[in-house]
Structures are given as structure tokens and as C-alpha cells.
């Protein structure tokens, strides 16, 4: 009998996108699925749309709750999930018809715990249903290698959305409620519980990158929670994966550089928060010389920022520099 997959869809004020998302899940080539839609206190018609869709597809179960945020909605879905495997789909995203089939076949073939596909970022929602080609090559990573790759490149990524998990990994583990970077706080713990992670570069998960996203709009100080999580990760990695410790620290420097660039781009001139982020560059910049994979250009940039903090902070008040930086894609 085909293994059952629980698909958890958190919903909050996505009436323009929800039907297309649910349709993409219903139309999967894998049929033995349960679709758990968690209405997280939506104030638009999202809840009604979900209820109506449940009448059209008996595999859909709609749960309504007071607004608690993405983590709370996912956790509710996990509490009700009954499948051997579980995945998470954001309600304004779209998956190709063979998305779940590819992931499930890989988990079964390789006896893995987590399967990963690549996310395709879509900024024009009208293009979200464009299909992509399949890539047949899978990369197999044991726990140690997967943990290193999590902090070294984008093969795995923090996101929970482009992955299929063995449900047992979530035993006594849930997403942190009230935190902005819930995936970052959770994915490394799931990898720690796994024996084998398999990765494929097929872009079967289409992620709608809304310009109004909290991570892409005007600078929100809640983004600084990232560094609370980074500190937790550093402590965890130092204890259990010491050979990854340098990678985690250089990743923290990279995150700090990006955060400062976001402050400049958005003309966010809170000196206390600027100095808080700067401190991570100053603290860990020596680790950059120990990481051969870290970009030389970013090493020079980190050093320049650390040596000229007042000049860099002054850029937060200059719109022309912010506009220039907004055109630069920070790549490692």
C-alpha cells in the first residue's frame, strides 16, 4: 500500500492564492495524501474558501483557530497529521504535479528521513504554474554531511517547505511559536534526528516571493531574532558537531552583513540595533580565514565594515546608497 503523506497548509489572509495552492496539492500524482488546512484566524475569505474546497476533495480537513502565527498553525497540523510522512506548503505557493511523487520515491528508494527539492522563487504570480524539467541525480548525505551543507551552501536550505520528512522526526519537536525565523530554528534539529538526507536540484516547489513580505518590505526589527537563533545553533553545533563550528560562525557573519545591507537599503538608522549586528561581524571575523569556501570579496567587506563602523552606519541615512545596494545580489 502506498505510504500516506500529510500535507500541512497554514492559512492566513490568502484569499487570492489559496484555491490555486490547494488545487496543486489535490492534483498530485501521489493520491494517498491528507491535506490539513489550518485557518490561523484569517480575517478575509480564506477560511470559507478552504471549507468549500473540503467539500470538493474528501482528503481535505480544515481546522480553524485563533491567530497564532505560522509556527502555531504548523504545530496544529502536526498534532492532527496521521501520515508516515509530512510536508508543509505555504498557502500562496504552488507545487508541480509530481512534487510529492519525486520526494516520496526518493525516501523509499534510499531509506532516507528527509528528501529535499529546490525552490523556485516566483515574483510574478502569473508565472507560478510554469513547469520545470526533472533532474534525476540525487545526492545522499549522512547526518554529519547534511549538517555541514546546511550552513555551507543552499543545497538543503533552512526552509521546511521544499522538503518531505519522515513524521517520526517531529516526535516531541515543534516549531517555535512567536519567532520570525521558525524554519531556521527547527531544520537543524530535524537533520540531527535523521540518518540520511537526500537532495535533488529539480525546482518543483514554486515559492511566491511577495514584495509585501515581512522579510522583504521595510526593515522590521523582529528580523534581529535571527541572531538569537544563531547563538542557539552555535552552542548546539559546538557540542555535537564541532567540525562544523567554523561554518556556523562564518554563516553568522554572512547573515550579519546581509542584515546591515538591509538596514542601509531601508534607511534604518537605529544605532543600538546596528551595533548589535555589527558585534557579530567583529566577534567572528577571524573565523573567515579558516573557511576556504567563504567568498574573498565578503571577507574584505566584513573587514571593512568592522574597521569603519561609523562610516557604514552613516550610509543608513543616505538614500542613494540604499538604492544602489538594493540592486546588488549578495552571493557567497
mmCIF file of C-alpha atoms in Angstrom:
data_model
loop_
_atom_site.group_PDB
_atom_site.id
_atom_site.type_symbol
_atom_site.label_atom_id
_atom_site.label_comp_id
_atom_site.label_asym_id
_atom_site.label_seq_id
_atom_site.Cartn_x
_atom_site.Cartn_y
_atom_site.Cartn_z
ATOM 1 C CA UNK A 1 0.000 0.000 0.000
ATOM 2 C CA UNK A 2 1.246 3.457 -0.887
ATOM 3 C CA UNK A 3 2.649 5.374 2.072
ATOM 4 C CA UNK A 4 0.465 8.200 3.318
ATOM 5 C CA UNK A 5 1.638 11.810 3.250
ATOM 6 C CA UNK A 6 0.216 14.528 5.480
ATOM 7 C CA UNK A 7 0.327 17.897 3.710
ATOM 8 C CA UNK A 8 0.016 20.796 6.146
ATOM 9 C CA UNK A 9 -1.133 24.144 4.744
ATOM 10 C CA UNK A 10 -1.145 27.125 7.163
ATOM 11 C CA UNK A 11 -3.591 29.799 6.002
ATOM 12 C CA UNK A 12 -3.851 33.478 6.843
ATOM 13 C CA UNK A 13 -5.444 36.080 4.548
ATOM 14 C CA UNK A 14 -4.532 34.497 1.214
ATOM 15 C CA UNK A 15 -7.928 34.512 -0.495
ATOM 16 C CA UNK A 16 -6.360 35.422 -3.852
ATOM 17 C CA UNK A 17 -3.972 32.463 -3.859
ATOM 18 C CA UNK A 18 -5.425 29.668 -1.746
ATOM 19 C CA UNK A 19 -7.540 27.912 -4.362
ATOM 20 C CA UNK A 20 -4.606 27.556 -6.762
ATOM 21 C CA UNK A 21 -2.412 26.218 -3.958
ATOM 22 C CA UNK A 22 -4.960 23.617 -2.861
ATOM 23 C CA UNK A 23 -5.619 22.593 -6.441
ATOM 24 C CA UNK A 24 -1.918 21.947 -6.988
ATOM 25 C CA UNK A 25 -1.924 19.658 -3.949
ATOM 26 C CA UNK A 26 -5.095 17.815 -4.966
ATOM 27 C CA UNK A 27 -3.661 17.232 -8.439
ATOM 28 C CA UNK A 28 -0.564 15.413 -7.196
ATOM 29 C CA UNK A 29 0.278 12.135 -8.911
ATOM 30 C CA UNK A 30 0.524 10.655 -5.412
ATOM 31 C CA UNK A 31 -3.041 10.078 -4.252
ATOM 32 C CA UNK A 32 -2.697 8.740 -0.709
ATOM 33 C CA UNK A 33 -2.466 12.122 0.987
ATOM 34 C CA UNK A 34 -4.327 14.041 3.634
ATOM 35 C CA UNK A 35 -4.462 17.802 3.215
ATOM 36 C CA UNK A 36 -4.647 19.566 6.574
ATOM 37 C CA UNK A 37 -5.589 23.206 6.095
ATOM 38 C CA UNK A 38 -5.108 25.281 9.236
ATOM 39 C CA UNK A 39 -7.055 28.545 9.134
ATOM 40 C CA UNK A 40 -4.971 30.652 11.516
ATOM 41 C CA UNK A 41 -7.634 33.241 12.287
ATOM 42 C CA UNK A 42 -7.890 34.653 8.768
ATOM 43 C CA UNK A 43 -9.934 37.857 8.524
ATOM 44 C CA UNK A 44 -10.648 37.591 4.800
ATOM 45 C CA UNK A 45 -12.450 34.802 2.916
ATOM 46 C CA UNK A 46 -9.623 32.277 3.226
ATOM 47 C CA UNK A 47 -11.424 30.148 5.806
ATOM 48 C CA UNK A 48 -14.585 29.980 3.702
ATOM 49 C CA UNK A 49 -12.585 29.093 0.594
ATOM 50 C CA UNK A 50 -10.905 26.258 2.485
ATOM 51 C CA UNK A 51 -14.247 24.958 3.800
ATOM 52 C CA UNK A 52 -15.710 24.992 0.303
ATOM 53 C CA UNK A 53 -12.703 23.173 -1.094
ATOM 54 C CA UNK A 54 -13.042 20.484 1.571
ATOM 55 C CA UNK A 55 -16.478 19.696 0.121
ATOM 56 C CA UNK A 56 -14.847 19.076 -3.268
ATOM 57 C CA UNK A 57 -11.984 16.888 -2.027
ATOM 58 C CA UNK A 58 -12.626 14.485 0.848
ATOM 59 C CA UNK A 59 -8.919 14.317 1.601
ATOM 60 C CA UNK A 60 -9.047 17.925 2.821
ATOM 61 C CA UNK A 61 -9.560 18.639 6.516
ATOM 62 C CA UNK A 62 -9.948 22.258 7.627
ATOM 63 C CA UNK A 63 -9.065 23.346 11.147
ATOM 64 C CA UNK A 64 -9.990 26.843 12.353
ATOM 65 C CA UNK A 65 -8.109 28.509 15.210
ATOM 66 C CA UNK A 66 -7.343 31.924 16.652
ATOM 67 C CA UNK A 67 -4.389 33.638 15.062
ATOM 68 C CA UNK A 68 -1.132 32.350 16.499
ATOM 69 C CA UNK A 69 1.283 32.725 13.615
ATOM 70 C CA UNK A 70 2.882 30.324 11.162
ATOM 71 C CA UNK A 71 4.508 28.103 13.773
ATOM 72 C CA UNK A 72 1.274 27.699 15.727
ATOM 73 C CA UNK A 73 -0.593 26.754 12.537
ATOM 74 C CA UNK A 74 2.024 24.208 11.518
ATOM 75 C CA UNK A 75 2.051 22.741 15.010
ATOM 76 C CA UNK A 76 -1.717 22.294 14.938
ATOM 77 C CA UNK A 77 -1.353 20.495 11.642
ATOM 78 C CA UNK A 78 1.316 18.220 13.111
ATOM 79 C CA UNK A 79 -0.960 17.366 16.023
ATOM 80 C CA UNK A 80 -3.597 16.086 13.581
ATOM 81 C CA UNK A 81 -1.287 14.508 10.997
ATOM 82 C CA UNK A 82 -1.615 10.743 10.549
ATOM 83 C CA UNK A 83 0.701 10.074 7.592
ATOM 84 C CA UNK A 84 4.033 8.287 7.721
ATOM 85 C CA UNK A 85 5.477 11.350 6.010
ATOM 86 C CA UNK A 86 4.741 15.048 6.349
ATOM 87 C CA UNK A 87 5.379 18.210 4.358
ATOM 88 C CA UNK A 88 4.478 21.897 4.587
ATOM 89 C CA UNK A 89 3.124 24.055 1.770
ATOM 90 C CA UNK A 90 2.629 27.795 2.157
ATOM 91 C CA UNK A 91 -0.842 28.820 1.050
ATOM 92 C CA UNK A 92 0.347 31.288 -1.604
ATOM 93 C CA UNK A 93 2.776 28.802 -3.173
ATOM 94 C CA UNK A 94 2.273 26.136 -5.840
ATOM 95 C CA UNK A 95 3.732 22.657 -6.381
ATOM 96 C CA UNK A 96 4.162 20.791 -9.639
ATOM 97 C CA UNK A 97 2.049 17.611 -10.087
ATOM 98 C CA UNK A 98 4.944 15.207 -9.478
ATOM 99 C CA UNK A 99 6.395 17.090 -6.498
ATOM 100 C CA UNK A 100 5.307 14.623 -3.823
ATOM 101 C CA UNK A 101 5.923 11.578 -6.013
ATOM 102 C CA UNK A 102 9.549 12.538 -6.579
ATOM 103 C CA UNK A 103 10.135 13.159 -2.872
ATOM 104 C CA UNK A 104 8.371 10.012 -1.691
ATOM 105 C CA UNK A 105 10.094 7.730 -4.193
ATOM 106 C CA UNK A 106 13.461 9.046 -3.041
ATOM 107 C CA UNK A 107 12.696 8.487 0.637
ATOM 108 C CA UNK A 108 11.602 4.921 -0.045
ATOM 109 C CA UNK A 109 14.378 4.085 -2.523
ATOM 110 C CA UNK A 110 17.203 5.345 -0.333
ATOM 111 C CA UNK A 111 15.509 4.640 3.034
ATOM 112 C CA UNK A 112 16.080 8.276 3.915
ATOM 113 C CA UNK A 113 14.490 10.508 6.551
ATOM 114 C CA UNK A 114 14.394 13.833 4.672
ATOM 115 C CA UNK A 115 14.133 14.469 0.933
ATOM 116 C CA UNK A 116 14.835 17.926 -0.488
ATOM 117 C CA UNK A 117 13.984 19.584 -3.792
ATOM 118 C CA UNK A 118 14.995 23.057 -4.917
ATOM 119 C CA UNK A 119 12.651 26.003 -4.504
ATOM 120 C CA UNK A 120 11.891 28.193 -7.499
ATOM 121 C CA UNK A 121 11.261 31.804 -6.466
ATOM 122 C CA UNK A 122 8.437 33.457 -8.380
ATOM 123 C CA UNK A 123 7.943 37.228 -8.261
ATOM 124 C CA UNK A 124 5.290 37.338 -10.988
ATOM 125 C CA UNK A 125 2.390 35.256 -9.672
ATOM 126 C CA UNK A 126 1.058 34.749 -13.209
ATOM 127 C CA UNK A 127 4.109 32.557 -13.872
ATOM 128 C CA UNK A 128 3.751 30.379 -10.813
ATOM 129 C CA UNK A 129 2.306 27.397 -12.730
ATOM 130 C CA UNK A 130 5.099 27.206 -15.316
ATOM 131 C CA UNK A 131 6.526 23.676 -15.280
ATOM 132 C CA UNK A 132 10.230 22.834 -14.942
ATOM 133 C CA UNK A 133 12.360 19.913 -16.058
ATOM 134 C CA UNK A 134 13.154 16.915 -13.850
ATOM 135 C CA UNK A 135 16.718 16.274 -12.746
ATOM 136 C CA UNK A 136 17.362 12.638 -11.920
ATOM 137 C CA UNK A 137 20.545 12.882 -9.883
ATOM 138 C CA UNK A 138 20.250 12.562 -6.100
ATOM 139 C CA UNK A 139 22.949 13.483 -3.614
ATOM 140 C CA UNK A 140 22.997 11.346 -0.471
ATOM 141 C CA UNK A 141 24.190 12.905 2.770
ATOM 142 C CA UNK A 142 24.567 11.312 6.160
ATOM 143 C CA UNK A 143 23.709 13.429 9.183
ATOM 144 C CA UNK A 144 27.202 14.911 9.514
ATOM 145 C CA UNK A 145 27.496 15.868 5.855
ATOM 146 C CA UNK A 146 23.942 17.234 5.763
ATOM 147 C CA UNK A 147 24.591 19.419 8.810
ATOM 148 C CA UNK A 148 27.728 20.827 7.203
ATOM 149 C CA UNK A 149 25.873 21.538 3.955
ATOM 150 C CA UNK A 150 23.073 23.283 5.823
ATOM 151 C CA UNK A 151 25.496 26.017 6.828
ATOM 152 C CA UNK A 152 27.814 25.891 3.821
ATOM 153 C CA UNK A 153 25.530 26.312 0.803
ATOM 154 C CA UNK A 154 21.910 26.334 -0.364
ATOM 155 C CA UNK A 155 21.592 22.661 -1.296
ATOM 156 C CA UNK A 156 19.385 21.933 1.720
ATOM 157 C CA UNK A 157 18.347 25.356 2.971
ATOM 158 C CA UNK A 158 16.551 26.294 6.165
ATOM 159 C CA UNK A 159 13.052 26.252 4.676
ATOM 160 C CA UNK A 160 10.684 23.476 5.694
ATOM 161 C CA UNK A 161 8.602 23.951 2.562
ATOM 162 C CA UNK A 162 10.785 22.201 -0.009
ATOM 163 C CA UNK A 163 11.182 19.003 2.000
ATOM 164 C CA UNK A 164 9.388 15.753 2.789
ATOM 165 C CA UNK A 165 10.036 14.453 6.296
ATOM 166 C CA UNK A 166 9.545 11.135 7.986
ATOM 167 C CA UNK A 167 6.859 12.052 10.516
ATOM 168 C CA UNK A 168 8.695 10.436 13.425
ATOM 169 C CA UNK A 169 11.279 13.216 13.279
ATOM 170 C CA UNK A 170 8.673 15.546 14.806
ATOM 171 C CA UNK A 171 8.095 13.378 17.862
ATOM 172 C CA UNK A 172 8.279 15.840 20.795
ATOM 173 C CA UNK A 173 9.510 18.549 18.436
ATOM 174 C CA UNK A 174 7.504 21.540 17.231
ATOM 175 C CA UNK A 175 8.124 24.903 15.567
ATOM 176 C CA UNK A 176 8.813 27.790 17.996
ATOM 177 C CA UNK A 177 5.693 29.926 18.365
ATOM 178 C CA UNK A 178 6.165 33.690 18.129
ATOM 179 C CA UNK A 179 9.530 33.631 16.352
ATOM 180 C CA UNK A 180 10.033 35.051 12.900
ATOM 181 C CA UNK A 181 12.730 32.596 11.768
ATOM 182 C CA UNK A 182 10.875 29.413 12.710
ATOM 183 C CA UNK A 183 12.460 27.270 9.987
ATOM 184 C CA UNK A 184 15.973 28.306 10.872
ATOM 185 C CA UNK A 185 15.263 27.359 14.498
ATOM 186 C CA UNK A 186 13.973 23.911 13.552
ATOM 187 C CA UNK A 187 15.627 22.461 10.433
ATOM 188 C CA UNK A 188 18.996 21.760 12.047
ATOM 189 C CA UNK A 189 17.244 19.844 14.845
ATOM 190 C CA UNK A 190 15.411 17.713 12.280
ATOM 191 C CA UNK A 191 18.679 16.959 10.498
ATOM 192 C CA UNK A 192 20.197 15.984 13.838
ATOM 193 C CA UNK A 193 17.427 13.399 14.221
ATOM 194 C CA UNK A 194 17.930 11.970 10.737
ATOM 195 C CA UNK A 195 20.239 9.266 9.466
ATOM 196 C CA UNK A 196 20.145 10.146 5.763
ATOM 197 C CA UNK A 197 19.150 13.262 3.801
ATOM 198 C CA UNK A 198 18.732 13.097 0.018
ATOM 199 C CA UNK A 199 18.871 16.178 -2.207
ATOM 200 C CA UNK A 200 17.769 16.826 -5.782
ATOM 201 C CA UNK A 201 18.062 20.075 -7.770
ATOM 202 C CA UNK A 202 14.660 19.832 -9.516
ATOM 203 C CA UNK A 203 12.691 23.066 -8.994
ATOM 204 C CA UNK A 204 9.289 21.560 -8.237
ATOM 205 C CA UNK A 205 8.248 23.858 -5.378
ATOM 206 C CA UNK A 206 7.237 27.303 -6.642
ATOM 207 C CA UNK A 207 7.623 29.926 -3.950
ATOM 208 C CA UNK A 208 5.779 33.212 -4.405
ATOM 209 C CA UNK A 209 8.057 35.961 -3.141
ATOM 210 C CA UNK A 210 5.613 38.738 -2.366
ATOM 211 C CA UNK A 211 7.058 42.278 -2.239
ATOM 212 C CA UNK A 212 4.935 42.817 0.890
ATOM 213 C CA UNK A 213 6.619 40.008 2.821
ATOM 214 C CA UNK A 214 7.841 40.917 6.308
ATOM 215 C CA UNK A 215 11.319 39.868 5.164
ATOM 216 C CA UNK A 216 11.248 41.979 2.003
ATOM 217 C CA UNK A 217 9.341 45.112 2.940
ATOM 218 C CA UNK A 218 10.551 47.952 5.166
ATOM 219 C CA UNK A 219 13.041 46.862 7.793
ATOM 220 C CA UNK A 220 11.406 45.113 10.735
ATOM 221 C CA UNK A 221 13.451 44.874 13.962
ATOM 222 C CA UNK A 222 11.987 41.404 14.538
ATOM 223 C CA UNK A 223 14.455 40.243 11.918
ATOM 224 C CA UNK A 224 17.128 40.600 14.588
ATOM 225 C CA UNK A 225 15.702 37.442 16.195
ATOM 226 C CA UNK A 226 17.836 35.652 13.633
ATOM 227 C CA UNK A 227 20.865 36.214 15.830
ATOM 228 C CA UNK A 228 19.191 34.760 18.919
ATOM 229 C CA UNK A 229 18.706 31.614 16.873
ATOM 230 C CA UNK A 230 22.268 31.806 15.547
ATOM 231 C CA UNK A 231 23.532 31.807 19.135
ATOM 232 C CA UNK A 232 21.436 28.727 19.915
ATOM 233 C CA UNK A 233 22.749 26.979 16.822
ATOM 234 C CA UNK A 234 26.367 27.824 17.629
ATOM 235 C CA UNK A 235 26.009 26.329 21.106
ATOM 236 C CA UNK A 236 24.322 23.215 19.728
ATOM 237 C CA UNK A 237 26.871 22.708 16.954
ATOM 238 C CA UNK A 238 29.844 23.259 19.267
ATOM 239 C CA UNK A 239 28.557 20.462 21.496
ATOM 240 C CA UNK A 240 27.539 17.915 18.851
ATOM 241 C CA UNK A 241 29.256 18.816 15.556
ATOM 242 C CA UNK A 242 32.485 20.657 16.438
ATOM 243 C CA UNK A 243 33.906 20.193 12.937
ATOM 244 C CA UNK A 244 31.038 22.381 11.670
ATOM 245 C CA UNK A 245 31.662 25.163 14.214
ATOM 246 C CA UNK A 246 33.636 27.372 11.843
ATOM 247 C CA UNK A 247 30.957 27.086 9.148
ATOM 248 C CA UNK A 248 28.258 28.178 11.581
ATOM 249 C CA UNK A 249 30.239 31.204 12.644
ATOM 250 C CA UNK A 250 31.059 32.308 9.101
ATOM 251 C CA UNK A 251 27.396 31.830 8.213
ATOM 252 C CA UNK A 252 26.595 34.162 11.104
ATOM 253 C CA UNK A 253 28.973 36.783 9.697
ATOM 254 C CA UNK A 254 27.311 36.401 6.298
ATOM 255 C CA UNK A 255 23.890 36.890 7.901
ATOM 256 C CA UNK A 256 25.159 39.981 9.728
ATOM 257 C CA UNK A 257 26.496 41.507 6.508
ATOM 258 C CA UNK A 258 23.159 40.935 4.807
ATOM 259 C CA UNK A 259 21.329 42.425 7.784
ATOM 260 C CA UNK A 260 23.451 45.565 7.711
ATOM 261 C CA UNK A 261 22.887 45.882 3.968
ATOM 262 C CA UNK A 262 19.135 45.590 4.588
ATOM 263 C CA UNK A 263 19.370 48.360 7.186
ATOM 264 C CA UNK A 264 21.167 50.578 4.693
ATOM 265 C CA UNK A 265 18.762 49.752 1.891
ATOM 266 C CA UNK A 266 15.769 50.626 4.084
ATOM 267 C CA UNK A 267 17.448 53.619 5.795
ATOM 268 C CA UNK A 268 17.010 52.003 9.186
ATOM 269 C CA UNK A 269 19.206 54.135 11.445
ATOM 270 C CA UNK A 270 18.740 52.677 14.927
ATOM 271 C CA UNK A 271 22.326 52.775 16.201
ATOM 272 C CA UNK A 272 21.737 50.326 19.032
ATOM 273 C CA UNK A 273 20.446 47.638 16.682
ATOM 274 C CA UNK A 274 23.133 48.444 14.117
ATOM 275 C CA UNK A 275 25.846 47.930 16.749
ATOM 276 C CA UNK A 276 24.169 44.707 17.886
ATOM 277 C CA UNK A 277 24.504 43.255 14.385
ATOM 278 C CA UNK A 278 27.982 44.702 13.897
ATOM 279 C CA UNK A 279 29.165 42.878 17.022
ATOM 280 C CA UNK A 280 28.683 39.515 15.321
ATOM 281 C CA UNK A 281 30.984 40.531 12.481
ATOM 282 C CA UNK A 282 33.603 41.767 14.919
ATOM 283 C CA UNK A 283 33.321 38.656 17.078
ATOM 284 C CA UNK A 284 33.614 36.054 14.336
ATOM 285 C CA UNK A 285 35.543 37.723 11.503
ATOM 286 C CA UNK A 286 38.718 35.802 12.446
ATOM 287 C CA UNK A 287 36.867 32.580 11.573
ATOM 288 C CA UNK A 288 36.584 33.754 7.971
ATOM 289 C CA UNK A 289 40.253 32.930 7.381
ATOM 290 C CA UNK A 290 39.568 29.349 8.479
ATOM 291 C CA UNK A 291 36.763 28.867 5.966
ATOM 292 C CA UNK A 292 38.138 28.266 2.446
ATOM 293 C CA UNK A 293 34.624 28.344 0.980
ATOM 294 C CA UNK A 294 33.799 31.837 2.172
ATOM 295 C CA UNK A 295 33.909 34.470 -0.572
ATOM 296 C CA UNK A 296 37.074 36.578 -0.603
ATOM 297 C CA UNK A 297 35.027 39.643 -1.519
ATOM 298 C CA UNK A 298 32.810 39.154 1.512
ATOM 299 C CA UNK A 299 35.876 38.655 3.706
ATOM 300 C CA UNK A 300 37.132 42.081 2.611
ATOM 301 C CA UNK A 301 33.673 43.565 3.086
ATOM 302 C CA UNK A 302 33.389 42.121 6.611
ATOM 303 C CA UNK A 303 36.792 43.559 7.496
ATOM 304 C CA UNK A 304 35.877 46.948 6.038
ATOM 305 C CA UNK A 305 32.608 47.065 7.974
ATOM 306 C CA UNK A 306 34.336 46.103 11.227
ATOM 307 C CA UNK A 307 37.072 48.713 10.736
ATOM 308 C CA UNK A 308 34.765 51.559 9.634
ATOM 309 C CA UNK A 309 31.531 51.183 11.615
ATOM 310 C CA UNK A 310 30.724 54.909 11.755
ATOM 311 C CA UNK A 311 31.078 55.300 8.013
ATOM 312 C CA UNK A 312 28.900 52.234 7.365
ATOM 313 C CA UNK A 313 26.262 53.478 9.814
ATOM 314 C CA UNK A 314 26.182 56.852 8.059
ATOM 315 C CA UNK A 315 25.064 55.040 4.896
ATOM 316 C CA UNK A 316 21.745 54.256 6.583
ATOM 317 C CA UNK A 317 20.901 57.936 6.195
ATOM 318 C CA UNK A 318 21.779 58.161 2.502
ATOM 319 C CA UNK A 319 19.040 57.021 0.178
ATOM 320 C CA UNK A 320 21.207 56.948 -2.934
ATOM 321 C CA UNK A 321 23.476 54.306 -1.394
ATOM 322 C CA UNK A 322 20.477 52.270 -0.275
ATOM 323 C CA UNK A 323 19.079 52.321 -3.804
ATOM 324 C CA UNK A 324 22.434 51.162 -5.157
ATOM 325 C CA UNK A 325 22.724 48.307 -2.672
ATOM 326 C CA UNK A 326 19.215 47.137 -3.414
ATOM 327 C CA UNK A 327 20.469 46.213 -6.887
ATOM 328 C CA UNK A 328 23.287 44.063 -5.533
ATOM 329 C CA UNK A 329 22.617 40.351 -5.005
ATOM 330 C CA UNK A 330 24.715 39.143 -2.087
ATOM 331 C CA UNK A 331 26.163 35.774 -3.092
ATOM 332 C CA UNK A 332 28.656 33.578 -1.293
#
